[in-house]
Short mmCIF file of C-alpha atoms in Angstrom, two decimals:
data_model
loop_
_atom_site.label_atom_id
_atom_site.label_comp_id
_atom_site.label_asym_id
_atom_site.label_seq_id
_atom_site.Cartn_x
_atom_site.Cartn_y
_atom_site.Cartn_z
CA UNK A 1 -0.03 -0.22 0.05
CA UNK A 2 2.76 2.37 0.89
CA UNK A 3 4.63 1.92 -2.62
CA UNK A 4 1.12 2.51 -4.25
CA UNK A 5 0.99 5.88 -2.84
CA UNK A 6 4.35 7.07 -2.79
CA UNK A 7 4.09 6.08 -7.28
CA UNK A 8 0.78 7.70 -6.86
CA UNK A 9 2.43 11.01 -5.35
CA UNK A 10 5.13 11.08 -7.83
CA UNK A 11 2.77 10.85 -10.88
CA UNK A 12 0.61 13.91 -9.39
CA UNK A 13 3.91 15.75 -8.87
CA UNK A 14 5.14 15.11 -12.26
CA UNK A 15 1.79 16.02 -14.14
CA UNK A 16 1.52 19.43 -11.77
CA UNK A 17 4.55 20.14 -12.82
CA UNK A 18 4.39 20.03 -16.41
CA UNK A 19 0.99 21.79 -16.36
CA UNK A 20 2.33 24.94 -14.18
CA UNK A 21 5.67 25.12 -15.86
CA UNK A 22 3.84 27.19 -18.67
CA UNK A 23 1.76 29.61 -16.13
CA UNK A 24 4.71 30.89 -13.99
CA UNK A 25 7.22 30.77 -16.51
CA UNK A 26 8.71 34.75 -17.83
CA UNK A 27 7.53 35.27 -21.21
CA UNK A 28 9.87 36.83 -23.47
CA UNK A 29 8.98 41.24 -22.96
CA UNK A 30 9.58 41.76 -26.16
CA UNK A 31 11.62 41.06 -29.65
CA UNK A 32 14.43 42.46 -32.03
CA UNK A 33 12.59 45.56 -33.83
CA UNK A 34 11.01 44.89 -36.95
CA UNK A 35 12.26 48.56 -37.89
CA UNK A 36 15.71 47.86 -37.44
CA UNK A 37 15.71 44.83 -38.94
CA UNK A 38 13.88 46.43 -42.12
CA UNK A 39 15.53 48.92 -42.26
CA UNK A 40 19.09 46.72 -42.99
CA UNK A 41 17.12 44.92 -45.75
CA UNK A 42 15.64 47.69 -47.89
CA UNK A 43 19.46 49.53 -47.93
CA UNK A 44 20.96 46.50 -49.03
CA UNK A 45 17.85 46.26 -51.94
CA UNK A 46 18.43 50.35 -52.79
CA UNK A 47 22.19 49.20 -53.03
CA UNK A 48 21.52 46.38 -55.24
CA UNK A 49 18.85 48.97 -57.33
CA UNK A 50 21.66 51.67 -57.75
CA UNK A 51 24.92 49.44 -58.78
CA UNK A 52 22.05 47.52 -61.63
CA UNK A 53 21.09 51.17 -62.87
CA UNK A 54 24.78 52.25 -63.08
CA UNK A 55 25.76 49.13 -64.58
CA UNK A 56 23.35 49.35 -67.30
CA UNK A 57 21.01 46.66 -66.11
CA UNK A 58 17.81 48.89 -65.68
CA UNK A 59 16.47 51.32 -68.16
CA UNK A 60 15.42 54.35 -66.74
CA UNK A 61 11.63 53.25 -66.35
CA UNK A 62 12.25 49.77 -64.85
CA UNK A 63 14.59 51.87 -62.63
CA UNK A 64 12.25 54.48 -61.27
CA UNK A 65 9.14 51.41 -60.78
CA UNK A 66 11.43 49.35 -58.80
CA UNK A 67 12.49 52.33 -56.61
CA UNK A 68 8.91 54.05 -56.41
CA UNK A 69 7.83 50.23 -55.06
CA UNK A 70 11.09 49.72 -52.55
CA UNK A 71 9.78 53.59 -51.25
CA UNK A 72 5.98 52.33 -50.95
CA UNK A 73 7.14 49.15 -48.90
CA UNK A 74 9.28 51.27 -46.58
CA UNK A 75 6.35 53.50 -45.95
CA UNK A 76 3.83 50.78 -45.15
CA UNK A 77 6.04 49.19 -42.51
CA UNK A 78 6.59 52.22 -40.77
CA UNK A 79 2.81 53.12 -40.29
CA UNK A 80 2.99 49.59 -38.43
CA UNK A 81 5.66 50.07 -36.69
CA UNK A 82 3.62 53.63 -35.39
CA UNK A 83 0.90 51.25 -33.70
CA UNK A 84 1.22 50.57 -30.54
CA UNK A 85 2.17 46.60 -29.62
CA UNK A 86 0.31 43.96 -27.95
CA UNK A 87 0.80 43.79 -23.65
CA UNK A 88 3.28 41.07 -22.94
CA UNK A 89 2.49 37.79 -21.72
CA UNK A 90 1.96 37.77 -17.50
CA UNK A 91 2.70 34.97 -15.26
CA UNK A 92 -0.51 33.24 -14.06
CA UNK A 93 0.39 32.31 -10.16
CA UNK A 94 -3.42 31.83 -9.50
CA UNK A 95 -4.33 29.48 -11.62
CA UNK A 96 -1.47 27.40 -11.33
CA UNK A 97 -2.09 27.40 -7.54
CA UNK A 98 -5.66 25.81 -7.93
CA UNK A 99 -4.37 23.57 -10.15
CA UNK A 100 -1.69 22.00 -7.42
CA UNK A 101 -4.71 22.14 -4.55
CA UNK A 102 -7.58 21.39 -7.24
CA UNK A 103 -6.58 17.99 -8.98
CA UNK A 104 -4.99 16.01 -6.20
CA UNK A 105 -8.42 16.75 -4.46
CA UNK A 106 -10.42 15.99 -7.38
CA UNK A 107 -8.21 13.12 -8.05
CA UNK A 108 -8.62 11.81 -3.96
CA UNK A 109 -12.60 12.61 -4.11
CA UNK A 110 -13.23 10.47 -7.65
CA UNK A 111 -10.97 7.55 -6.18
CA UNK A 112 -12.83 7.52 -3.11
CA UNK A 113 -15.98 8.38 -4.21
CA UNK A 114 -17.19 7.26 -7.09
CA UNK A 115 -14.35 4.84 -9.23
CA UNK A 116 -11.65 3.41 -7.02
CA UNK A 117 -11.83 0.42 -5.12
CA UNK A 118 -9.98 1.46 -1.97
CA UNK A 119 -10.41 -2.19 -0.28
CA UNK A 120 -7.77 -3.05 -2.73
CA UNK A 121 -5.14 -1.35 -0.97
CA UNK A 122 -5.11 -3.39 2.30
CA UNK A 123 -3.88 -6.97 1.28
CA UNK A 124 -5.30 -8.40 4.40
CA UNK A 125 -8.83 -7.32 2.96
CA UNK A 126 -8.54 -8.11 -0.58
CA UNK A 127 -7.35 -11.46 0.73
CA UNK A 128 -10.39 -12.58 2.92
CA UNK A 129 -12.29 -11.83 0.05
CA UNK A 130 -10.85 -13.98 -2.73
CA UNK A 131 -13.36 -16.74 -1.30
CA UNK A 132 -16.04 -18.28 1.19
CA UNK A 133 -14.32 -19.29 4.48
CA UNK A 134 -14.84 -23.32 5.69
CA UNK A 135 -17.77 -22.15 7.79
CA UNK A 136 -19.46 -20.21 4.92
CA UNK A 137 -18.99 -22.96 2.39
CA UNK A 138 -20.59 -25.34 4.96
CA UNK A 139 -23.66 -22.80 5.57
CA UNK A 140 -24.06 -23.27 1.73
CA UNK A 141 -23.97 -26.80 2.01
CA UNK A 142 -26.71 -27.04 4.53
CA UNK A 143 -28.77 -24.61 3.07
CA UNK A 144 -28.89 -26.53 -0.33
CA UNK A 145 -29.16 -29.84 1.24
CA UNK A 146 -32.44 -28.19 3.46
CA UNK A 147 -33.85 -26.56 -0.09
CA UNK A 148 -33.39 -30.55 -1.70
CA UNK A 149 -35.39 -32.12 1.18
CA UNK A 150 -38.26 -29.98 0.27
CA UNK A 151 -37.81 -30.38 -3.48
CA UNK A 152 -36.21 -33.47 -3.68
CA UNK A 153 -37.31 -33.97 -7.93
CA UNK A 154 -34.30 -31.85 -8.79
CA UNK A 155 -31.46 -34.38 -9.95
CA UNK A 156 -29.12 -31.43 -10.81
CA UNK A 157 -29.15 -29.85 -7.30
CA UNK A 158 -28.84 -33.82 -5.98
CA UNK A 159 -26.01 -33.81 -7.90
CA UNK A 160 -24.20 -30.46 -6.84
CA UNK A 161 -24.61 -31.47 -2.98
CA UNK A 162 -23.08 -34.80 -3.88
CA UNK A 163 -20.01 -33.06 -5.15
CA UNK A 164 -19.65 -30.74 -2.45
CA UNK A 165 -19.96 -33.67 -0.04
CA UNK A 166 -17.55 -35.03 -1.94
CA UNK A 167 -15.28 -32.11 -1.74
CA UNK A 168 -15.70 -32.14 1.57
CA UNK A 169 -14.82 -35.67 2.53
CA UNK A 170 -18.07 -36.17 3.63
CA UNK A 171 -18.30 -39.37 1.42
CA UNK A 172 -21.23 -40.96 2.55
CA UNK A 173 -23.29 -38.69 2.21
CA UNK A 174 -22.22 -38.06 -1.22
CA UNK A 175 -23.00 -41.39 -1.81
CA UNK A 176 -26.36 -40.77 -1.06
CA UNK A 177 -26.67 -37.38 -2.72
CA UNK A 178 -25.40 -39.08 -6.02
CA UNK A 179 -28.23 -42.06 -5.82
CA UNK A 180 -30.79 -39.01 -5.11
CA UNK A 181 -29.83 -37.51 -8.77
CA UNK A 182 -30.28 -40.81 -10.26
CA UNK A 183 -29.93 -41.01 -14.13
CA UNK A 184 -28.15 -37.70 -14.54
CA UNK A 185 -24.76 -38.88 -13.10
CA UNK A 186 -24.36 -40.99 -16.11
CA UNK A 187 -25.59 -38.36 -18.94
CA UNK A 188 -23.43 -35.67 -18.10
CA UNK A 189 -19.09 -36.90 -17.82
CA UNK A 190 -18.03 -34.81 -15.94
CA UNK A 191 -20.71 -35.41 -12.83
CA UNK A 192 -20.22 -39.26 -13.50
CA UNK A 193 -16.36 -38.80 -13.51
CA UNK A 194 -16.77 -37.44 -9.69
CA UNK A 195 -19.07 -40.44 -8.92
CA UNK A 196 -16.48 -42.96 -10.08
CA UNK A 197 -13.84 -41.04 -7.98
CA UNK A 198 -16.20 -40.98 -5.20
CA UNK A 199 -15.74 -44.91 -5.63
CA UNK A 200 -12.32 -45.18 -5.70
CA UNK A 201 -11.84 -42.87 -3.04
CA UNK A 202 -14.25 -45.28 -0.49
CA UNK A 203 -12.77 -48.36 -1.68
CA UNK A 204 -8.58 -47.75 -1.00
CA UNK A 205 -8.06 -47.34 -5.23
CA UNK A 206 -10.71 -49.85 -6.65
CA UNK A 207 -13.81 -48.74 -8.51
CA UNK A 208 -16.58 -50.92 -7.64
CA UNK A 209 -20.46 -51.86 -8.41
CA UNK A 210 -22.23 -48.97 -10.53
CA UNK A 211 -18.84 -46.84 -11.33
CA UNK A 212 -16.69 -49.63 -12.67
CA UNK A 213 -19.82 -50.00 -15.51
CA UNK A 214 -20.11 -46.18 -16.13
CA UNK A 215 -15.73 -45.95 -16.36
CA UNK A 216 -15.97 -48.37 -18.95
CA UNK A 217 -18.75 -47.35 -21.02
CA UNK A 218 -17.42 -43.39 -20.66
CA UNK A 219 -13.59 -44.64 -22.10
CA UNK A 220 -15.59 -46.82 -24.98
CA UNK A 221 -17.24 -43.04 -25.78
CA UNK A 222 -13.91 -40.89 -25.07
CA UNK A 223 -11.03 -43.15 -25.34
CA UNK A 224 -8.96 -39.93 -24.58
CA UNK A 225 -10.48 -38.49 -21.45
CA UNK A 226 -7.43 -37.39 -19.52
CA UNK A 227 -9.41 -37.68 -16.32
CA UNK A 228 -10.99 -41.14 -17.05
CA UNK A 229 -7.81 -42.61 -18.32
CA UNK A 230 -6.14 -41.39 -14.40
CA UNK A 231 -9.00 -43.56 -12.92
CA UNK A 232 -9.03 -46.35 -15.02
CA UNK A 233 -5.13 -46.55 -14.11
CA UNK A 234 -5.18 -46.44 -10.10
CA UNK A 235 -7.99 -48.82 -10.43
CA UNK A 236 -5.83 -51.36 -12.37
CA UNK A 237 -2.89 -50.63 -10.50
CA UNK A 238 -4.30 -51.44 -7.24
CA UNK A 239 -6.01 -54.95 -8.41
CA UNK A 240 -2.49 -55.73 -9.32
CA UNK A 241 -3.44 -55.66 -13.13
CA UNK A 242 -0.21 -53.53 -14.03
CA UNK A 243 -0.05 -53.97 -17.16
CA UNK A 244 -3.66 -52.53 -17.63
CA UNK A 245 -2.26 -50.01 -15.50
CA UNK A 246 1.14 -48.88 -17.47
CA UNK A 247 -1.65 -48.59 -20.67
CA UNK A 248 -3.87 -46.42 -19.54
CA UNK A 249 -1.26 -44.11 -18.12
CA UNK A 250 1.35 -44.06 -20.64
CA UNK A 251 -2.05 -43.02 -22.95
CA UNK A 252 -2.73 -40.32 -20.51
CA UNK A 253 1.11 -38.72 -19.98
CA UNK A 254 0.96 -38.80 -24.07
CA UNK A 255 -2.13 -36.10 -23.55
CA UNK A 256 -0.29 -34.27 -20.81
CA UNK A 257 2.21 -31.36 -21.72
CA UNK A 258 5.38 -32.34 -21.12
CA UNK A 259 6.46 -29.76 -18.00
CA UNK A 260 2.80 -30.75 -16.11
CA UNK A 261 3.84 -32.12 -12.50
CA UNK A 262 1.22 -34.37 -13.22
CA UNK A 263 3.10 -36.23 -15.61
CA UNK A 264 6.11 -36.70 -13.83
CA UNK A 265 3.99 -38.20 -10.83
CA UNK A 266 2.41 -40.51 -13.62
CA UNK A 267 6.16 -41.10 -15.05
CA UNK A 268 6.56 -42.55 -11.78
CA UNK A 269 3.59 -44.47 -11.13
CA UNK A 270 4.57 -46.27 -14.57
CA UNK A 271 7.95 -47.29 -13.51
CA UNK A 272 6.34 -48.59 -10.43
CA UNK A 273 3.91 -50.92 -12.31
CA UNK A 274 6.89 -52.17 -14.48
CA UNK A 275 8.69 -52.73 -11.73
CA UNK A 276 6.19 -54.76 -9.70
CA UNK A 277 5.48 -56.56 -13.05
CA UNK A 278 9.04 -57.30 -14.34
CA UNK A 279 9.25 -59.21 -10.54
CA UNK A 280 6.37 -61.82 -11.30
CA UNK A 281 3.59 -59.76 -9.80
CA UNK A 282 1.06 -60.22 -12.09
CA UNK A 283 -2.77 -59.85 -12.59
CA UNK A 284 -4.77 -61.72 -9.99
CA UNK A 285 -6.82 -64.75 -11.12
CA UNK A 286 -10.24 -63.31 -10.60
CA UNK A 287 -11.59 -67.01 -10.12
CA UNK A 288 -9.46 -67.39 -7.61
CA UNK A 289 -11.13 -67.24 -4.00
CA UNK A 290 -11.20 -64.30 -2.30
CA UNK A 291 -8.55 -63.77 1.03
CA UNK A 292 -10.75 -63.31 3.87
CA UNK A 293 -10.74 -59.80 5.37
CA UNK A 294 -8.50 -59.56 8.65
CA UNK A 295 -10.32 -59.29 11.93
CA UNK A 296 -9.14 -56.01 12.42
CA UNK A 297 -7.70 -53.15 10.05
CA UNK A 298 -7.63 -50.53 12.06
CA UNK A 299 -3.84 -50.53 13.89
CA UNK A 300 -3.55 -50.24 17.81
CA UNK A 301 -2.42 -46.57 19.12
CA UNK A 302 1.11 -48.28 19.73
CA UNK A 303 1.40 -49.68 16.07
CA UNK A 304 0.22 -46.27 14.78
CA UNK A 305 2.62 -44.46 16.85
CA UNK A 306 5.92 -46.56 14.97
CA UNK A 307 5.87 -44.38 11.84
CA UNK A 308 4.28 -41.51 12.65
CA UNK A 309 5.60 -38.29 10.48
CA UNK A 310 5.46 -35.00 12.28
CA UNK A 311 6.21 -31.42 11.15
CA UNK A 312 5.20 -28.17 10.19
CA UNK A 313 3.87 -27.12 7.01
CA UNK A 314 4.35 -23.02 6.32
CA UNK A 315 3.19 -20.56 3.54
CA UNK A 316 6.41 -18.78 1.40
CA UNK A 317 5.76 -14.83 1.79
CA UNK A 318 5.91 -14.21 -1.77
CA UNK A 319 2.52 -16.49 -2.00
CA UNK A 320 0.56 -15.22 0.86
CA UNK A 321 -1.34 -12.79 -1.68
CA UNK A 322 -2.90 -15.64 -3.42
CA UNK A 323 -4.38 -17.69 -0.70
CA UNK A 324 -7.65 -17.08 1.31
CA UNK A 325 -8.07 -18.06 5.22
CA UNK A 326 -10.62 -20.48 4.12
CA UNK A 327 -8.67 -22.41 1.53
CA UNK A 328 -8.39 -26.00 2.10
CA UNK A 329 -4.94 -27.75 2.56
CA UNK A 330 -4.15 -31.02 2.45
CA UNK A 331 -1.35 -32.82 3.93
CA UNK A 332 -0.69 -35.79 2.48
CA UNK A 333 1.74 -38.81 2.14
CA UNK A 334 2.53 -41.08 -1.08
CA UNK A 335 5.24 -43.07 -2.30
CA UNK A 336 8.04 -41.72 -3.15
CA UNK A 337 7.61 -43.92 -6.31
CA UNK A 338 4.52 -44.93 -7.33
CA UNK A 339 0.62 -44.64 -8.06
CA UNK A 340 -0.44 -41.58 -6.89
CA UNK A 341 -2.87 -42.70 -4.21
CA UNK A 342 -2.30 -41.61 -1.12
CA UNK A 343 -1.62 -43.58 2.56
CA UNK A 344 -2.63 -40.95 4.88
CA UNK A 345 -4.23 -37.53 4.56
CA UNK A 346 -4.21 -34.82 6.61
CA UNK A 347 -6.36 -31.61 6.35
CA UNK A 348 -6.68 -28.25 7.75
CA UNK A 349 -7.17 -24.48 6.63
CA UNK A 350 -5.27 -21.98 4.93
CA UNK A 351 -5.90 -19.89 7.82
CA UNK A 352 -4.17 -21.89 9.96
CA UNK A 353 -1.00 -22.06 8.57
CA UNK A 354 1.54 -22.34 10.04
CA UNK A 355 0.58 -25.52 11.52
CA UNK A 356 1.95 -28.95 12.87
CA UNK A 357 1.02 -32.07 11.23
CA UNK A 358 1.24 -35.86 12.42
CA UNK A 359 0.67 -38.46 9.99
CA UNK A 360 0.43 -42.16 10.92
CA UNK A 361 -1.17 -45.42 10.70
CA UNK A 362 -4.67 -44.69 11.76
CA UNK A 363 -4.78 -42.20 8.94
CA UNK A 364 -4.10 -44.60 6.58
CA UNK A 365 -6.37 -45.00 3.07
CA UNK A 366 -5.86 -48.34 2.64
CA UNK A 367 -5.42 -50.41 5.90
CA UNK A 368 -3.52 -53.32 3.97
CA UNK A 369 -0.53 -50.62 3.05
CA UNK A 370 -0.18 -48.92 6.77
CA UNK A 371 2.42 -45.97 6.35
CA UNK A 372 4.57 -47.35 8.85
CA UNK A 373 5.25 -50.19 5.95
CA UNK A 374 5.77 -48.36 2.94
CA UNK A 375 9.13 -47.95 2.55
CA UNK A 376 10.36 -44.23 1.19
CA UNK A 377 7.58 -41.24 1.39
CA UNK A 378 6.89 -38.21 -0.64
CA UNK A 379 5.21 -35.76 2.23
CA UNK A 380 3.19 -33.01 -0.07
CA UNK A 381 1.33 -30.20 0.89
CA UNK A 382 -1.09 -28.82 -1.12
CA UNK A 383 -3.94 -25.59 -0.84
CA UNK A 384 -6.46 -26.36 -3.01
CA UNK A 385 -8.48 -23.15 -4.71
CA UNK A 386 -11.85 -25.39 -5.59
CA UNK A 387 -11.75 -27.25 -2.13
CA UNK A 388 -10.81 -30.59 -4.51
CA UNK A 389 -8.33 -33.26 -3.42
CA UNK A 390 -7.37 -33.31 -6.56
CA UNK A 391 -4.90 -31.32 -7.64
CA UNK A 392 -5.79 -28.49 -10.31
CA UNK A 393 -3.35 -25.95 -11.98
CA UNK A 394 -3.58 -22.97 -10.18
CA UNK A 395 -3.52 -24.82 -6.77
CA UNK A 396 -0.53 -23.94 -4.54
CA UNK A 397 2.35 -26.79 -2.83
CA UNK A 398 5.19 -28.13 -1.75
CA UNK A 399 6.82 -31.48 -1.08
CA UNK A 400 9.74 -33.31 0.40
CA UNK A 401 11.32 -36.71 -1.07
CA UNK A 402 12.28 -38.88 0.16
CA UNK A 403 10.77 -38.85 4.02
CA UNK A 404 11.55 -42.22 5.86
CA UNK A 405 8.41 -43.56 8.02
CA UNK A 406 8.98 -42.24 11.78
CA UNK A 407 10.65 -39.19 10.66
CA UNK A 408 10.06 -36.15 12.99
CA UNK A 409 10.41 -32.30 13.23
CA UNK A 410 9.81 -31.93 9.33
CA UNK A 411 9.73 -28.49 7.78
CA UNK A 412 7.56 -28.31 4.59
CA UNK A 413 7.13 -25.25 2.71
CA UNK A 414 4.20 -24.30 0.36
CA UNK A 415 6.24 -22.28 -2.42
CA UNK A 416 5.25 -23.03 -5.62
CA UNK A 417 1.97 -22.50 -7.74
CA UNK A 418 0.65 -25.79 -10.03
CA UNK A 419 0.76 -24.76 -13.60
CA UNK A 420 3.45 -21.78 -13.85
#
């Protein structure tokens, strides 16, 4: 804000100086006498005329006419010189003073009274206006849910509510809202992809039931849909169909810009799938009997603490003006190499930064792959402008890698903008 006022003051001073200089400058009070100048000219012309006549170049008649014309012009100039001269230009200090006082006051009044945006000079206020807070989002979603209870025959409204619940991590409510959206989720690809992604999030990287059929249909209609390819590859990887995962992800990477951060992530997933494929980990036999689930998938408190990762997440000062306090912050752990599916996730708000975090086995997305047994990890922090768990261009992020399970006291800084 200080820089703005300094720049505005300098520009105003420069403008006033340019306007006032002609008003304050002392004008020239006179000029060289026209009489003296013309007399010198006429003397030269008369001398030339006499020389030509003496040399015989002019006849008596021509000489008399030329001399008469010259004398007539001298008389006319003498009459003009006798007229009073115009008053010399005066300085106008009062006009200059009026400009110096009036112009800044008028600009100030117009900026604050009609055309300006004074709130834009306050970074904190502008930041607070960038987006609704988490509490405001919660209130808007609750209002939408209440409205739909009164008007249940609104499939588009239910789809909007389902996507909101999904972005907030309220997966059970999101699934119920998608059910009430009916056939609309199959008619519009964007809504269908959200429904399919919800199934993947609820089933530890696998896509089940109705969502699986919708994904196959969507890929048949649009084989180059990047989000569908990402979901299909992730589903295949977690089902240990590594050749299918590689096929989907390679097609996805071919459609991404080379500098895209997603391209690098999926290339790491492809490398991990190739390694597992070459080590003999082929697709599971779908006819083989399924293993009985473990009696208890939740780790004990002691087990969860064994591989816990703790630290602090902060925001780089240069990016503070790009963040609103209500923006969602995701802190998550992924394998250093492999698929993008998070192993553990912690969520907070940008207004809480800098903040302490802890990731452990109790937060595991898939109990069969606890954080403590994942080997080397990549710890990421991302500020989502949309609130969505999936990274989007314009989100802010930072990461540390490789990190061993059990590492304490990490210092993770969010210092880059995705897509730039």
